[in-house]
Short mmCIF file of C-alpha atoms and ligand atoms in Angstrom, two decimals:
data_model
loop_
_atom_site.label_atom_id
_atom_site.label_comp_id
_atom_site.label_asym_id
_atom_site.label_seq_id
_atom_site.Cartn_x
_atom_site.Cartn_y
_atom_site.Cartn_z
CA UNK B 20 -22.87 -32.89 -12.60
CA UNK B 21 -23.84 -34.62 -9.36
CA UNK B 22 -23.47 -38.35 -8.95
CA UNK B 23 -25.77 -40.81 -7.26
CA UNK B 24 -25.27 -43.76 -4.92
CA UNK B 25 -28.44 -45.82 -4.90
CA UNK B 26 -29.17 -48.21 -2.03
CA UNK B 27 -31.91 -50.83 -2.42
CA UNK B 28 -33.40 -51.83 0.95
CA UNK B 29 -33.94 -50.22 4.37
CA UNK B 30 -33.03 -53.23 6.49
CA UNK B 31 -29.99 -53.49 8.72
CA UNK B 32 -27.58 -53.57 5.78
CA UNK B 33 -29.29 -50.88 3.68
CA UNK B 34 -29.80 -48.43 6.54
CA UNK B 35 -26.16 -48.73 7.68
CA UNK B 36 -24.89 -48.49 4.09
CA UNK B 37 -26.68 -45.20 3.57
CA UNK B 38 -25.45 -43.80 6.89
CA UNK B 39 -21.85 -44.91 6.28
CA UNK B 40 -21.83 -43.40 2.79
CA UNK B 41 -23.21 -40.16 4.27
CA UNK B 42 -20.48 -40.25 6.92
CA UNK B 43 -17.71 -40.33 4.33
CA UNK B 44 -19.29 -37.53 2.25
CA UNK B 45 -19.48 -35.48 5.43
CA UNK B 46 -15.86 -36.19 6.34
CA UNK B 47 -14.50 -35.08 2.99
CA UNK B 48 -16.97 -32.20 2.67
CA UNK B 49 -18.57 -33.35 -0.59
CA UNK B 50 -22.06 -32.19 -1.47
CA UNK B 51 -22.10 -33.23 -5.13
CA UNK B 52 -23.07 -36.86 -4.50
CA UNK B 53 -26.67 -37.87 -3.79
CA UNK B 54 -27.42 -40.89 -1.63
CA UNK B 55 -30.86 -42.26 -2.48
CA UNK B 56 -32.43 -45.26 -0.76
CA UNK B 57 -35.41 -47.19 -2.16
CA UNK B 58 -37.60 -49.36 0.06
CA UNK B 59 -41.31 -50.03 0.53
CA UNK B 60 -41.39 -47.94 3.73
CA UNK B 61 -39.04 -45.59 5.62
CA UNK B 62 -38.73 -47.99 8.53
CA UNK B 63 -36.42 -50.70 9.81
CA UNK B 64 -38.23 -53.98 10.31
CA UNK B 65 -36.67 -55.77 13.26
CA UNK B 66 -36.92 -59.29 11.84
CA UNK B 67 -34.90 -60.96 14.63
CA UNK B 68 -37.79 -60.17 17.00
CA UNK B 69 -40.66 -61.52 14.94
CA UNK B 70 -41.07 -64.68 17.04
CA UNK B 71 -41.86 -62.41 20.02
CA UNK B 72 -45.24 -61.00 21.00
CA UNK B 73 -46.62 -57.92 19.21
CA UNK B 74 -44.72 -58.36 15.94
CA UNK B 75 -46.59 -55.42 14.40
CA UNK B 76 -44.62 -53.17 16.74
CA UNK B 77 -41.22 -54.52 15.70
CA UNK B 78 -40.20 -51.60 13.50
CA UNK B 79 -38.34 -48.34 13.90
CA UNK B 80 -38.87 -45.13 11.89
CA UNK B 81 -36.04 -43.99 9.60
CA UNK B 82 -37.44 -40.85 7.94
CA UNK B 83 -35.90 -38.40 10.45
CA UNK B 84 -32.51 -40.11 10.48
CA UNK B 85 -32.32 -40.11 6.70
CA UNK B 86 -33.34 -36.46 6.62
CA UNK B 87 -30.77 -35.39 9.17
CA UNK B 88 -27.85 -37.10 7.38
CA UNK B 89 -29.03 -36.11 3.89
CA UNK B 90 -30.23 -39.44 2.49
CA UNK B 91 -33.11 -39.13 0.01
CA UNK B 92 -35.76 -41.75 0.68
CA UNK B 93 -37.67 -43.09 -2.32
CA UNK B 94 -40.75 -45.11 -1.45
CA UNK B 95 -41.15 -48.06 -3.77
CA UNK B 96 -40.17 -51.57 -4.74
CA UNK B 97 -37.37 -52.20 -7.22
CA UNK B 98 -38.64 -54.54 -9.91
CA UNK B 99 -35.77 -54.51 -12.34
CA UNK B 100 -32.07 -53.71 -12.23
CA UNK B 101 -30.44 -52.76 -15.52
CA UNK B 102 -26.74 -53.15 -14.78
CA UNK B 103 -25.67 -52.25 -18.29
CA UNK B 104 -27.75 -49.05 -18.33
CA UNK B 105 -27.01 -48.26 -14.64
CA UNK B 106 -30.64 -47.77 -13.72
CA UNK B 107 -33.41 -49.45 -11.73
CA UNK B 108 -37.13 -49.61 -12.35
CA UNK B 109 -39.10 -48.73 -9.24
CA UNK B 110 -42.75 -49.56 -8.73
CA UNK B 111 -44.45 -46.93 -6.61
CA UNK B 112 -45.97 -47.96 -3.29
CA UNK B 113 -48.93 -46.27 -1.60
CA UNK B 114 -51.63 -43.83 -2.66
CA UNK B 115 -50.66 -41.37 -5.36
CA UNK B 116 -47.32 -42.99 -6.05
CA UNK B 117 -46.09 -43.67 -9.54
CA UNK B 118 -43.47 -45.89 -11.13
CA UNK B 119 -40.10 -44.36 -11.95
CA UNK B 120 -36.68 -45.12 -13.33
CA UNK B 121 -33.71 -44.13 -11.21
CA UNK B 122 -30.19 -43.95 -12.59
CA UNK B 123 -27.12 -44.54 -10.49
CA UNK B 124 -23.34 -44.26 -10.56
CA UNK B 125 -22.94 -46.94 -7.90
CA UNK B 126 -25.57 -49.38 -6.63
CA UNK B 127 -25.70 -51.05 -3.22
CA UNK B 128 -27.99 -54.07 -3.25
CA UNK B 129 -29.27 -54.63 0.31
CA UNK B 130 -32.64 -56.23 -0.44
CA UNK B 131 -32.25 -58.92 2.24
CA UNK B 132 -33.80 -62.35 2.27
CA UNK B 133 -37.08 -64.19 2.31
CA UNK B 134 -38.21 -67.41 3.90
CA UNK B 135 -37.37 -70.47 1.81
CA UNK B 136 -40.62 -72.10 0.70
CA UNK B 137 -40.06 -75.42 -1.05
CA UNK B 138 -42.80 -77.09 -3.08
CA UNK B 139 -44.51 -78.90 -0.22
CA UNK B 140 -48.24 -79.51 -0.67
CA UNK B 141 -50.30 -77.16 1.49
CA UNK B 142 -47.32 -75.14 2.74
CA UNK B 143 -48.35 -71.81 1.21
CA UNK B 144 -52.00 -72.20 2.13
CA UNK B 145 -51.87 -73.67 5.62
CA UNK B 146 -48.52 -72.96 7.27
CA UNK B 147 -47.74 -69.79 9.24
CA UNK B 148 -44.31 -68.21 9.57
CA UNK B 149 -42.43 -65.41 11.32
CA UNK B 150 -40.43 -64.12 8.36
CA UNK B 151 -41.95 -60.67 7.82
CA UNK B 152 -44.04 -58.44 10.12
CA UNK B 153 -47.31 -59.21 8.31
CA UNK B 154 -46.65 -62.97 8.50
CA UNK B 155 -45.90 -62.89 12.22
CA UNK B 156 -48.95 -60.69 12.90
CA UNK B 157 -51.12 -63.22 11.05
CA UNK B 158 -49.78 -66.01 13.27
CA UNK B 159 -50.44 -63.95 16.40
CA UNK B 160 -54.05 -63.27 15.34
CA UNK B 161 -54.54 -66.97 14.54
CA UNK B 162 -53.30 -68.04 17.99
CA UNK B 163 -55.57 -65.51 19.71
CA UNK B 164 -58.56 -66.77 17.68
CA UNK B 165 -57.92 -70.40 18.68
CA UNK B 166 -59.67 -69.63 21.97
CA UNK B 167 -62.97 -69.49 20.04
CA UNK B 168 -62.58 -73.08 18.83
CA UNK B 169 -63.82 -76.06 20.83
CA UNK B 170 -61.09 -77.58 23.00
CA UNK B 171 -59.22 -80.50 21.41
CA UNK B 172 -55.71 -81.91 21.37
CA UNK B 173 -55.20 -80.59 17.83
CA UNK B 174 -56.32 -77.09 18.79
CA UNK B 175 -53.73 -77.07 21.58
CA UNK B 176 -50.90 -78.35 19.33
CA UNK B 177 -48.31 -76.30 17.47
CA UNK B 178 -45.93 -77.95 15.01
CA UNK B 179 -42.78 -75.96 14.32
CA UNK B 180 -41.30 -77.18 11.05
CA UNK B 181 -37.54 -76.74 11.17
CA UNK B 182 -35.34 -77.06 14.24
CA UNK B 183 -32.77 -74.39 13.35
CA UNK B 184 -32.19 -70.98 14.91
CA UNK B 185 -35.64 -69.53 14.20
CA UNK B 186 -37.49 -72.80 14.83
CA UNK B 187 -35.95 -73.19 18.29
CA UNK B 188 -36.60 -69.56 19.28
CA UNK B 189 -40.19 -69.77 18.06
CA UNK B 190 -40.89 -73.14 19.72
CA UNK B 191 -39.49 -71.95 23.07
CA UNK B 192 -42.03 -69.10 23.10
CA UNK B 193 -45.06 -71.18 22.18
CA UNK B 194 -46.03 -73.05 25.39
CA UNK B 195 -46.42 -69.78 27.30
CA UNK B 196 -48.20 -68.12 24.36
CA UNK B 197 -50.70 -70.98 24.13
CA UNK B 198 -51.32 -70.95 27.89
CA UNK B 199 -52.08 -67.23 27.71
CA UNK B 200 -54.90 -68.11 25.32
CA UNK B 201 -56.15 -71.41 26.80
CA UNK B 202 -55.43 -70.79 30.50
CA UNK B 203 -52.52 -71.61 32.82
CA UNK B 204 -53.48 -75.24 33.38
CA UNK B 205 -54.08 -76.06 29.71
CA UNK B 206 -52.51 -79.16 28.23
CA UNK B 207 -50.52 -77.76 25.31
CA UNK B 208 -48.21 -79.51 22.87
CA UNK B 209 -45.36 -77.90 20.92
CA UNK B 210 -43.48 -80.24 18.59
CA UNK B 211 -40.41 -79.34 16.57
CA UNK B 212 -40.04 -81.37 13.38
CA UNK B 213 -36.47 -81.48 12.08
CA UNK B 214 -35.34 -83.48 9.09
CA UNK B 215 -31.76 -83.83 10.38
CA UNK B 216 -30.79 -86.28 13.08
CA UNK B 217 -30.00 -83.45 15.55
CA UNK B 218 -31.92 -80.47 16.77
CA UNK B 219 -30.17 -77.22 15.80
CA UNK B 220 -28.09 -78.99 13.13
CA UNK B 221 -26.27 -75.78 12.14
CA UNK B 222 -25.68 -74.71 15.73
CA UNK B 223 -23.26 -77.55 16.39
CA UNK B 224 -22.72 -79.74 19.43
CA UNK B 225 -21.61 -76.94 21.83
CA UNK B 226 -24.95 -75.36 22.77
CA UNK B 227 -27.08 -78.47 22.06
CA UNK B 228 -27.23 -79.80 25.64
CA UNK B 229 -28.42 -76.38 26.83
CA UNK B 230 -31.01 -76.21 24.05
CA UNK B 231 -32.42 -79.66 24.75
CA UNK B 232 -32.51 -79.01 28.50
CA UNK B 233 -34.34 -75.70 27.99
CA UNK B 234 -36.85 -77.07 25.49
CA UNK B 235 -37.42 -80.12 27.71
CA UNK B 236 -38.13 -77.97 30.76
CA UNK B 237 -40.49 -75.79 28.72
CA UNK B 238 -42.40 -78.88 27.63
CA UNK B 239 -41.38 -78.69 23.96
CA UNK B 240 -40.76 -82.05 22.25
CA UNK B 241 -39.08 -82.82 18.94
CA UNK B 242 -39.17 -85.38 16.16
CA UNK B 243 -35.93 -85.85 14.25
CA UNK B 244 -34.92 -87.55 11.03
CA UNK B 245 -38.06 -86.87 9.01
CA UNK B 246 -39.18 -83.64 7.39
CA UNK B 247 -42.65 -82.28 6.72
CA UNK B 248 -44.09 -83.86 3.55
CA UNK B 249 -47.48 -82.11 3.47
CA UNK B 250 -49.46 -79.51 5.42
CA UNK B 251 -53.24 -79.23 5.59
CA UNK B 252 -55.80 -77.39 7.70
CA UNK B 253 -55.72 -80.16 10.31
CA UNK B 254 -51.98 -80.68 10.69
CA UNK B 255 -48.94 -82.21 9.01
CA UNK B 256 -47.85 -85.47 7.47
CA UNK B 257 -44.17 -86.29 7.82
CA UNK B 258 -41.95 -87.91 5.19
CA UNK B 259 -42.04 -91.03 7.37
CA UNK B 260 -45.84 -91.13 6.94
CA UNK B 261 -46.46 -90.13 10.53
CA UNK B 262 -49.41 -87.81 11.06
CA UNK B 263 -49.54 -84.97 13.61
CA UNK B 264 -52.89 -83.24 14.09
CA UNK B 265 -52.30 -79.55 14.81
CA UNK B 266 -54.30 -76.36 14.35
CA UNK B 267 -51.06 -74.42 13.99
CA UNK B 268 -48.08 -75.22 11.77
CA UNK B 269 -45.18 -72.75 11.68
CA UNK B 270 -42.69 -73.09 8.83
CA UNK B 271 -39.17 -71.88 9.72
CA UNK B 272 -36.85 -73.79 7.42
CA UNK B 273 -34.22 -71.32 6.20
CA UNK B 274 -33.92 -68.22 4.03
CA UNK B 275 -32.97 -67.31 0.48
CA UNK B 276 -31.46 -64.06 -0.77
CA UNK B 277 -33.76 -61.57 -2.54
CA UNK B 278 -34.69 -62.57 -6.08
CA UNK B 279 -33.11 -59.29 -7.27
CA UNK B 280 -29.71 -60.98 -6.97
CA UNK B 281 -30.58 -63.02 -10.08
CA UNK B 282 -30.62 -59.79 -12.09
CA UNK B 283 -26.94 -59.13 -11.42
CA UNK B 284 -24.75 -61.04 -13.91
CA UNK B 285 -22.44 -62.61 -11.33
CA UNK B 286 -21.77 -65.78 -9.37
CA UNK B 287 -24.16 -66.67 -6.53
CA UNK B 288 -24.01 -69.26 -3.75
CA UNK B 289 -26.66 -71.90 -3.03
CA UNK B 290 -28.67 -69.35 -0.98
CA UNK B 291 -28.70 -66.92 -3.92
CA UNK B 292 -26.11 -64.60 -2.37
CA UNK B 293 -23.76 -62.69 -4.66
CA UNK B 294 -20.03 -63.37 -4.39
CA UNK B 295 -18.32 -60.14 -3.31
CA UNK B 296 -14.69 -59.07 -2.86
CA UNK B 297 -13.23 -57.76 0.39
CA UNK B 298 -14.70 -54.30 -0.32
CA UNK B 299 -18.12 -55.90 -0.90
CA UNK B 300 -18.13 -55.09 -4.58
CA UNK B 301 -19.84 -57.83 -6.59
CA UNK B 302 -17.10 -59.82 -8.26
CA UNK B 303 -16.93 -58.89 -11.92
CA UNK B 304 -19.49 -56.05 -11.73
CA UNK B 305 -17.65 -52.79 -11.03
CA UNK B 306 -20.63 -50.56 -10.28
CA UNK B 307 -22.56 -52.87 -7.93
CA UNK B 308 -21.96 -53.63 -4.25
CA UNK B 309 -23.90 -56.28 -2.34
CA UNK B 310 -24.37 -56.35 1.43
CA UNK B 311 -26.26 -58.05 4.23
CA UNK B 312 -28.25 -61.18 3.41
CA UNK B 313 -27.61 -60.80 -0.34
CA UNK B 314 -23.80 -60.96 0.03
CA UNK B 315 -21.59 -64.03 0.18
CA UNK B 316 -18.70 -62.33 1.99
CA UNK B 317 -15.61 -63.65 3.77
CA UNK B 318 -15.49 -62.44 7.37
CA UNK B 319 -11.85 -63.39 7.96
CA UNK B 320 -8.85 -65.05 6.34
CA UNK B 321 -9.63 -68.38 7.99
CA UNK B 322 -12.32 -69.45 5.52
CA UNK B 323 -15.41 -68.24 7.42
CA UNK B 324 -18.24 -66.47 5.59
CA UNK B 325 -20.94 -64.13 6.84
CA UNK B 326 -24.17 -65.76 7.96
CA UNK B 327 -27.56 -64.44 6.96
CA UNK B 328 -27.72 -62.62 10.27
CA UNK B 329 -28.32 -59.21 11.69
CA UNK B 330 -24.96 -59.45 13.41
CA UNK B 331 -23.22 -59.56 10.03
CA UNK B 332 -25.70 -57.39 8.11
CA UNK B 333 -25.02 -54.34 10.28
CA UNK B 334 -21.22 -54.45 9.80
CA UNK B 335 -21.55 -55.46 6.16
CA UNK B 336 -23.78 -52.42 5.71
CA UNK B 337 -21.33 -49.99 7.26
CA UNK B 338 -18.49 -51.43 5.16
CA UNK B 339 -20.44 -51.42 1.89
CA UNK B 340 -21.61 -47.83 2.44
CA UNK B 341 -18.12 -46.58 3.20
CA UNK B 342 -16.55 -48.45 0.30
CA UNK B 343 -19.12 -47.49 -2.33
CA UNK B 344 -18.68 -43.81 -1.43
CA UNK B 345 -14.89 -44.15 -1.26
CA UNK B 346 -14.93 -45.77 -4.69
CA UNK B 347 -16.88 -42.89 -6.18
CA UNK B 348 -14.83 -40.19 -4.43
CA UNK B 349 -11.41 -41.72 -4.99
CA UNK B 350 -10.89 -42.24 -1.24
CA UNK B 351 -9.32 -45.27 0.47
CA UNK B 352 -11.56 -48.31 0.78
CA UNK B 353 -11.50 -50.39 3.97
CA UNK B 354 -11.65 -54.19 3.63
CA UNK B 355 -14.61 -55.77 5.42
CA UNK B 356 -13.50 -57.93 8.33
CA UNK B 357 -15.50 -59.37 11.23
CA UNK B 358 -13.46 -62.15 12.82
CA UNK B 359 -15.43 -62.32 16.06
CA UNK B 360 -18.57 -64.42 15.80
CA UNK B 361 -21.10 -64.92 18.58
CA UNK B 362 -24.53 -66.52 18.83
CA UNK B 363 -27.27 -65.59 21.28
CA UNK B 364 -30.24 -67.91 21.05
CA UNK B 365 -33.45 -67.02 22.86
CA UNK B 366 -34.95 -69.92 24.80
CA UNK B 367 -38.20 -68.25 25.86
CA UNK B 368 -39.06 -68.09 29.57
CA UNK B 369 -36.18 -70.52 30.29
CA UNK B 370 -33.57 -67.90 29.32
CA UNK B 371 -31.07 -68.01 26.45
CA UNK B 372 -27.71 -69.44 25.46
CA UNK B 373 -24.77 -67.29 24.39
CA UNK B 374 -21.78 -68.74 22.54
CA UNK B 375 -18.52 -67.40 21.14
CA UNK B 376 -16.50 -68.54 18.15
CA UNK B 377 -17.42 -70.48 15.04
CA UNK B 378 -17.28 -73.67 17.14
CA UNK B 379 -19.88 -72.04 19.43
CA UNK B 380 -18.40 -72.42 22.88
CA UNK B 381 -21.06 -71.79 25.50
CA UNK B 382 -20.22 -68.72 27.60
CA UNK B 383 -23.55 -67.81 29.22
CA UNK B 384 -26.83 -69.64 29.82
CA UNK B 385 -30.22 -69.04 31.44
CA UNK B 386 -31.07 -65.62 32.88
CA UNK B 387 -27.60 -64.17 32.28
CA UNK B 388 -27.73 -64.99 28.57
CA UNK B 389 -31.32 -63.76 28.43
CA UNK B 390 -30.28 -60.36 29.80
CA UNK B 391 -27.75 -60.12 26.96
CA UNK B 392 -30.32 -61.24 24.37
CA UNK B 393 -32.74 -58.60 25.64
CA UNK B 394 -30.06 -55.92 25.31
CA UNK B 395 -29.25 -57.05 21.76
CA UNK B 396 -32.91 -57.22 20.73
CA UNK B 397 -34.09 -53.99 22.33
CA UNK B 398 -31.01 -51.74 22.00
CA UNK B 399 -28.06 -52.84 19.89
CA UNK B 400 -29.89 -53.68 16.68
CA UNK B 401 -32.04 -50.53 16.64
CA UNK B 402 -31.14 -47.48 14.53
CA UNK B 403 -29.19 -44.61 16.07
CA UNK B 404 -31.02 -41.45 17.18
CA UNK B 405 -31.86 -38.82 14.57
CA UNK B 406 -28.96 -36.66 15.72
CA UNK B 407 -26.68 -35.96 12.75
CA UNK B 408 -23.33 -36.14 14.54
CA UNK B 409 -24.28 -39.26 16.52
CA UNK B 410 -25.81 -41.05 13.54
CA UNK B 411 -22.77 -40.38 11.34
CA UNK B 412 -20.30 -41.36 14.08
CA UNK B 413 -22.13 -44.65 14.68
CA UNK B 414 -21.73 -45.54 10.99
CA UNK B 415 -17.95 -45.88 11.22
CA UNK B 416 -17.09 -49.08 9.31
CA UNK B 417 -14.34 -49.83 11.85
CA UNK B 418 -16.77 -49.67 14.77
CA UNK B 419 -16.69 -52.88 16.78
CA UNK B 420 -20.01 -53.72 18.38
CA UNK B 421 -19.17 -57.19 19.72
CA UNK B 422 -15.62 -57.00 21.15
C1 FAD Q 525 -37.60 -64.76 12.96
C2 FAD Q 525 -36.21 -64.34 12.67
C3 FAD Q 525 -35.26 -64.36 13.69
C4 FAD Q 525 -33.95 -63.95 13.45
N1 FAD Q 525 -33.08 -63.96 14.49
C5 FAD Q 525 -31.84 -63.47 14.30
C6 FAD Q 525 -30.94 -63.39 15.41
O1 FAD Q 525 -31.25 -63.77 16.53
N2 FAD Q 525 -29.70 -62.90 15.17
C7 FAD Q 525 -29.32 -62.46 13.94
O2 FAD Q 525 -28.18 -62.00 13.80
N3 FAD Q 525 -30.15 -62.54 12.87
C8 FAD Q 525 -31.39 -63.03 13.03
N4 FAD Q 525 -32.26 -63.09 11.96
C9 FAD Q 525 -31.77 -62.75 10.62
C10 FAD Q 525 -31.81 -61.25 10.34
O3 FAD Q 525 -33.09 -60.74 10.58
C11 FAD Q 525 -31.41 -61.00 8.90
O4 FAD Q 525 -30.16 -61.61 8.64
C12 FAD Q 525 -31.30 -59.49 8.66
O5 FAD Q 525 -32.58 -58.92 8.74
C13 FAD Q 525 -30.65 -59.20 7.32
O6 FAD Q 525 -30.59 -57.82 7.12
P1 FAD Q 525 -30.68 -57.22 5.65
O7 FAD Q 525 -30.63 -55.73 5.80
O8 FAD Q 525 -29.68 -57.87 4.78
O9 FAD Q 525 -32.10 -57.67 5.10
P2 FAD Q 525 -33.58 -57.38 5.62
O10 FAD Q 525 -33.61 -57.12 7.07
O11 FAD Q 525 -34.38 -58.50 5.07
O12 FAD Q 525 -33.98 -56.01 4.89
C14 FAD Q 525 -34.18 -55.98 3.50
C15 FAD Q 525 -34.73 -54.62 3.11
O13 FAD Q 525 -34.85 -54.59 1.69
C16 FAD Q 525 -36.17 -54.18 1.33
N5 FAD Q 525 -36.47 -54.76 0.02
C17 FAD Q 525 -36.60 -56.06 -0.29
N6 FAD Q 525 -36.87 -56.18 -1.60
C18 FAD Q 525 -36.91 -54.93 -2.11
C19 FAD Q 525 -37.14 -54.39 -3.41
N7 FAD Q 525 -37.41 -55.19 -4.46
N8 FAD Q 525 -37.13 -53.05 -3.57
C20 FAD Q 525 -36.87 -52.23 -2.53
N9 FAD Q 525 -36.64 -52.68 -1.29
C21 FAD Q 525 -36.65 -54.02 -1.08
C22 FAD Q 525 -37.02 -54.70 2.49
O14 FAD Q 525 -38.28 -54.06 2.53
C23 FAD Q 525 -36.11 -54.33 3.66
O15 FAD Q 525 -36.22 -52.95 3.93
C24 FAD Q 525 -33.58 -63.51 12.16
C25 FAD Q 525 -34.52 -63.48 11.13
C26 FAD Q 525 -35.82 -63.88 11.37
C27 FAD Q 525 -36.83 -63.83 10.24
#
């Protein structure tokens, strides 16, 4: 009787899991194992680019690749995981679809993350974000429509709530985006609000001087030490009581792992990520692997853990896919390891900053770093071509992308 590996999610981790599992089946010549992948659409959403223009175009088709490597795509949303019964309940998506129950022998949870939305008055109703394609497209349409409003300081002001990775990248884009709508000479204001006492609190001291120089030259300002307490249609009120009138508020403060992680009876970290072993199997749950943004995984023996990042999700995916198939086929598993860590932060028209190491030593800035960021964002993170041999070869779990 044939067995089934079921992958939930078609993001960076899910896509690479499916391809890596297919690679191992191909290598050992096994045709009695089905790889099925469930996601709302057969496409990779390129979330790291959603602060850029044209977010609706930030996706890549996966149907042909899946077909060529023998992955069965199931369109739907997983609502419930029954670990005991080894099955998931899938809600159909799209016209003519129906709900179904899918059994599995091994499960790979790769359902990614969602923007963290704390209980702040007005946040859900009035704040924009760049978390998913539809969210970013809504923000783009809003900015374009601002031109119809009468000119005012508030109309020309964007508040970016959160001065982390996404907040900085988004803020750096905004002055030019606003000037495209209001005209080159327009007086625009972009203000980053960060609760911590430093901008980019998680990015450390290394790249901070470059970040502040770039934002300063782009005309972006920041307010530190007080978070957003409330959002309304006219702007934000800070915890300090300060008021900023703004027609546009963009919430960027962090991510949380998919709520599906709560259905796996295992330990999770404060972001909701499942603790996994070095083969990315969920600790204490033999039949379930977790990867990408839903996995709390050690990247080395020095105490570093994967970030919720595309950089880690792609390698985590290849490792989880290989190991889940190896587990089922009685082949050797390969421990996940990714000791090299880099950061490439987009700083809009100013350029970018590229760092290496967990202490983020600056290696490139300005146009040079921007050229690297452009390569990452337009080439490296995209799926392989729908050529079977190439797609399978690129799913090698030992492949090193950043050397
Ligand atoms: C604006 C922004 C900028 C970023 N910039 C960077 C960057 O510069 N560098 C970097 O490394 N990372 C960056 N990231 C983070 C990066 O995008 C994520 O870490 C990465 O997408 C995680 O990959 P993933 O496959 O784990 O999850 P995701 O990409 O979130 O994919 C999850 C998949 O699971 C599917 N799914 C979810 N729930 C279900 C369900 N119930 N049933 C079926 N399918 C489901 C989704 O539809 C999707 O296909 C950025 C993120 C954002 C939002």
